Amino acid sequence: MRKYDLISALSAETSKEVARNEESWKKYLNTASRLYKYPFKDQLLIYAQRPDATACASIEIWNDKMHCWVNKGAKGIALIDEEGSPYTGLRYVFDISDVHKARRIGRFPQLWEMREEHQEAVLDRLEGIYGDTNKEAGLRTGSGRLLPGLHRIVMGSLLRIWNI
């Protein structure tokens, strides 16, 4: 079987797996939250192959923009090339754990993280967009329905199968 076919099957199986139950979905979201600039299909494949990945990029970006070199023996994360590579239909990215900085000029990306001191401001902003919440109700209105902004997001995602 071609590698492209294996990766396509992995993508299909992983999408079913993450939608199977709430715990699987949360594990996927933990990985996807670190890879927010990637489309859903790429996030799924990165999760399937390296759930601990924190910052992924192509070898060209690591080399040319970040001045980091891929470690010898590092295994790339295969993604389906939507634009169609003329040879394999796949493209590869490497996690930050697979690279090292070039002396003096190499740099790692600045990774986003939620800090305790920013939590209040972030929650205030989210409440401003999606409506007020409280600890008991969570992200639901007083009648138990999801907040309107979140309801639209859920209905357009795999979460809709859980009848949230």
mmCIF file of C-alpha atoms in Angstrom:
data_model
loop_
_atom_site.group_PDB
_atom_site.id
_atom_site.type_symbol
_atom_site.label_atom_id
_atom_site.label_comp_id
_atom_site.label_asym_id
_atom_site.label_seq_id
_atom_site.Cartn_x
_atom_site.Cartn_y
_atom_site.Cartn_z
ATOM 1 C CA MET A 1 0.000 0.000 0.000
ATOM 2 C CA ARG A 2 1.283 3.471 -0.881
ATOM 3 C CA LYS A 3 2.219 5.833 1.943
ATOM 4 C CA TYR A 4 -0.424 8.293 0.677
ATOM 5 C CA ASP A 5 -3.121 5.631 1.089
ATOM 6 C CA LEU A 6 -1.891 4.805 4.607
ATOM 7 C CA ILE A 7 -1.983 8.477 5.644
ATOM 8 C CA SER A 8 -5.438 8.945 4.082
ATOM 9 C CA ALA A 9 -6.725 5.939 6.036
ATOM 10 C CA LEU A 10 -5.067 7.264 9.208
ATOM 11 C CA SER A 11 -6.859 10.584 8.727
ATOM 12 C CA ALA A 12 -10.250 8.909 8.309
ATOM 13 C CA GLU A 13 -9.743 6.623 11.313
ATOM 14 C CA THR A 14 -8.483 9.449 13.523
ATOM 15 C CA SER A 15 -11.481 11.662 12.687
ATOM 16 C CA LYS A 16 -13.792 8.842 13.779
ATOM 17 C CA GLU A 17 -11.743 8.203 16.908
ATOM 18 C CA VAL A 18 -11.726 11.803 18.146
ATOM 19 C CA ALA A 19 -15.498 12.050 17.647
ATOM 20 C CA ARG A 20 -16.143 8.790 19.509
ATOM 21 C CA ASN A 21 -16.445 10.308 22.985
ATOM 22 C CA GLU A 22 -15.758 13.406 25.039
ATOM 23 C CA GLU A 23 -12.412 12.188 26.397
ATOM 24 C CA SER A 24 -11.036 11.478 22.909
ATOM 25 C CA TRP A 25 -12.217 14.887 21.733
ATOM 26 C CA LYS A 26 -10.474 16.597 24.678
ATOM 27 C CA LYS A 27 -7.209 14.787 23.945
ATOM 28 C CA TYR A 28 -7.387 15.922 20.328
ATOM 29 C CA LEU A 29 -8.198 19.513 21.382
ATOM 30 C CA ASN A 30 -5.182 19.537 23.669
ATOM 31 C CA THR A 31 -2.939 18.935 20.651
ATOM 32 C CA ALA A 32 -4.945 21.136 18.272
ATOM 33 C CA SER A 33 -4.787 24.073 20.687
ATOM 34 C CA ARG A 34 -1.018 24.194 20.213
ATOM 35 C CA LEU A 35 -1.333 23.983 16.410
ATOM 36 C CA TYR A 36 -4.087 26.554 15.910
ATOM 37 C CA LYS A 37 -2.682 27.889 12.621
ATOM 38 C CA TYR A 38 -3.090 24.536 10.893
ATOM 39 C CA PRO A 39 -6.346 23.455 9.223
ATOM 40 C CA PHE A 40 -8.438 20.733 10.866
ATOM 41 C CA LYS A 41 -7.223 17.940 8.535
ATOM 42 C CA ASP A 42 -3.586 18.728 9.305
ATOM 43 C CA GLN A 43 -4.287 18.961 13.041
ATOM 44 C CA LEU A 44 -5.868 15.495 12.905
ATOM 45 C CA LEU A 45 -2.841 13.961 11.214
ATOM 46 C CA ILE A 46 -0.386 15.671 13.543
ATOM 47 C CA TYR A 47 -2.433 14.419 16.504
ATOM 48 C CA ALA A 48 -2.488 10.880 15.068
ATOM 49 C CA GLN A 49 1.264 10.757 14.548
ATOM 50 C CA ARG A 50 2.619 13.005 17.325
ATOM 51 C CA PRO A 51 0.004 13.937 19.949
ATOM 52 C CA ASP A 52 2.731 15.665 21.985
ATOM 53 C CA ALA A 53 3.684 18.050 19.142
ATOM 54 C CA THR A 54 3.884 21.691 20.207
ATOM 55 C CA ALA A 55 5.107 23.697 17.175
ATOM 56 C CA CYS A 56 5.331 22.212 13.691
ATOM 57 C CA ALA A 57 6.727 23.614 10.470
ATOM 58 C CA SER A 58 8.136 22.414 7.163
ATOM 59 C CA ILE A 59 11.847 21.859 6.837
ATOM 60 C CA GLU A 60 12.010 24.983 4.650
ATOM 61 C CA ILE A 61 10.546 27.176 7.386
ATOM 62 C CA TRP A 62 12.783 25.677 10.051
ATOM 63 C CA ASN A 63 15.881 26.143 7.864
ATOM 64 C CA ASP A 64 15.212 29.434 6.060
ATOM 65 C CA LYS A 65 13.174 31.483 8.542
ATOM 66 C CA MET A 66 14.080 30.089 11.953
ATOM 67 C CA HIS A 67 17.655 29.029 11.184
ATOM 68 C CA CYS A 68 17.073 25.686 12.856
ATOM 69 C CA TRP A 69 18.206 22.359 11.500
ATOM 70 C CA VAL A 70 16.283 19.108 11.645
ATOM 71 C CA ASN A 71 18.033 16.569 13.856
ATOM 72 C CA LYS A 72 19.590 13.581 12.173
ATOM 73 C CA GLY A 73 17.172 10.652 12.227
ATOM 74 C CA ALA A 74 14.100 12.804 12.960
ATOM 75 C CA LYS A 75 10.940 11.450 11.401
ATOM 76 C CA GLY A 76 8.664 13.940 9.654
ATOM 77 C CA ILE A 77 4.920 14.126 10.272
ATOM 78 C CA ALA A 78 3.138 13.277 7.019
ATOM 79 C CA LEU A 79 0.305 15.577 5.935
ATOM 80 C CA ILE A 80 -1.851 15.276 2.840
ATOM 81 C CA ASP A 81 -0.770 17.878 0.291
ATOM 82 C CA GLU A 82 -4.045 19.455 -0.825
ATOM 83 C CA GLU A 83 -2.256 21.255 -3.626
ATOM 84 C CA GLY A 84 -0.916 17.934 -4.840
ATOM 85 C CA SER A 85 2.759 17.150 -4.758
ATOM 86 C CA PRO A 86 3.602 15.746 -8.183
ATOM 87 C CA TYR A 87 5.432 12.831 -6.568
ATOM 88 C CA THR A 88 3.655 11.595 -3.444
ATOM 89 C CA GLY A 89 0.658 13.778 -2.555
ATOM 90 C CA LEU A 90 2.224 14.209 0.882
ATOM 91 C CA ARG A 91 4.185 16.948 2.584
ATOM 92 C CA TYR A 92 6.082 16.735 5.846
ATOM 93 C CA VAL A 93 6.412 18.927 8.912
ATOM 94 C CA PHE A 94 8.690 18.588 11.914
ATOM 95 C CA ASP A 95 7.977 19.392 15.538
ATOM 96 C CA ILE A 96 10.158 21.781 17.503
ATOM 97 C CA SER A 97 11.485 18.765 19.427
ATOM 98 C CA ASP A 98 12.975 17.513 16.116
ATOM 99 C CA VAL A 99 15.178 20.553 15.503
ATOM 100 C CA HIS A 100 18.100 22.443 16.986
ATOM 101 C CA LYS A 101 19.110 26.106 16.598
ATOM 102 C CA ALA A 102 22.026 27.157 14.448
ATOM 103 C CA ARG A 103 24.698 28.875 16.513
ATOM 104 C CA ARG A 104 24.137 32.604 17.056
ATOM 105 C CA ILE A 105 21.361 33.042 14.478
ATOM 106 C CA GLY A 106 18.903 30.249 15.222
ATOM 107 C CA ARG A 107 15.660 31.001 17.039
ATOM 108 C CA PHE A 108 12.694 29.042 18.262
ATOM 109 C CA PRO A 109 9.168 30.364 17.791
ATOM 110 C CA GLN A 110 7.503 32.109 20.696
ATOM 111 C CA LEU A 111 4.877 29.634 21.892
ATOM 112 C CA TRP A 112 1.528 30.927 23.094
ATOM 113 C CA GLU A 113 0.433 29.946 26.571
ATOM 114 C CA MET A 114 -2.345 30.963 28.932
ATOM 115 C CA ARG A 115 -0.823 32.565 31.980
ATOM 116 C CA GLU A 116 -2.663 32.829 35.271
ATOM 117 C CA GLU A 117 -2.356 36.613 35.331
ATOM 118 C CA HIS A 118 -4.118 36.872 31.933
ATOM 119 C CA GLN A 119 -6.964 34.457 32.655
ATOM 120 C CA GLU A 120 -9.378 37.094 33.966
ATOM 121 C CA ALA A 121 -8.873 39.354 30.914
ATOM 122 C CA VAL A 122 -9.316 36.444 28.495
ATOM 123 C CA LEU A 123 -12.500 35.279 30.226
ATOM 124 C CA ASP A 124 -13.875 38.840 30.207
ATOM 125 C CA ARG A 125 -13.211 39.097 26.480
ATOM 126 C CA LEU A 126 -14.833 35.720 25.779
ATOM 127 C CA GLU A 127 -17.876 36.710 27.837
ATOM 128 C CA GLY A 128 -18.064 39.949 25.856
ATOM 129 C CA ILE A 129 -18.210 37.962 22.627
ATOM 130 C CA TYR A 130 -20.244 34.902 23.663
ATOM 131 C CA GLY A 131 -22.253 36.179 26.644
ATOM 132 C CA ASP A 132 -21.988 35.997 30.406
ATOM 133 C CA THR A 133 -21.091 32.737 32.084
ATOM 134 C CA ASN A 134 -20.821 31.533 35.638
ATOM 135 C CA LYS A 135 -19.064 28.565 37.166
ATOM 136 C CA GLU A 136 -22.274 26.589 37.700
ATOM 137 C CA ALA A 137 -23.705 27.105 34.203
ATOM 138 C CA GLY A 138 -20.395 27.009 32.352
ATOM 139 C CA LEU A 139 -20.959 27.882 28.718
ATOM 140 C CA ARG A 140 -24.738 27.541 28.840
ATOM 141 C CA THR A 141 -27.579 29.979 29.289
ATOM 142 C CA GLY A 142 -29.860 29.877 32.327
ATOM 143 C CA SER A 143 -32.199 27.487 30.480
ATOM 144 C CA GLY A 144 -29.366 25.025 29.854
ATOM 145 C CA ARG A 145 -28.831 25.839 26.169
ATOM 146 C CA LEU A 146 -25.395 26.658 24.781
ATOM 147 C CA LEU A 147 -24.600 30.346 24.463
ATOM 148 C CA PRO A 148 -25.664 31.545 20.967
ATOM 149 C CA GLY A 149 -22.112 32.119 19.650
ATOM 150 C CA LEU A 150 -20.980 28.707 20.860
ATOM 151 C CA HIS A 151 -24.108 27.017 19.499
ATOM 152 C CA ARG A 152 -23.220 28.210 15.979
ATOM 153 C CA ILE A 153 -19.661 26.888 16.380
ATOM 154 C CA VAL A 154 -20.828 23.500 17.698
ATOM 155 C CA MET A 155 -23.400 23.041 14.938
ATOM 156 C CA GLY A 156 -20.676 23.582 12.338
ATOM 157 C CA SER A 157 -18.322 21.005 13.854
ATOM 158 C CA LEU A 158 -18.043 17.347 14.791
ATOM 159 C CA LEU A 159 -19.385 18.255 18.242
ATOM 160 C CA ARG A 160 -22.936 18.315 16.827
ATOM 161 C CA ILE A 161 -23.044 14.479 16.863
ATOM 162 C CA TRP A 162 -22.963 14.556 20.666
ATOM 163 C CA ASN A 163 -26.203 16.534 20.765
ATOM 164 C CA ILE A 164 -24.643 19.159 23.012
#
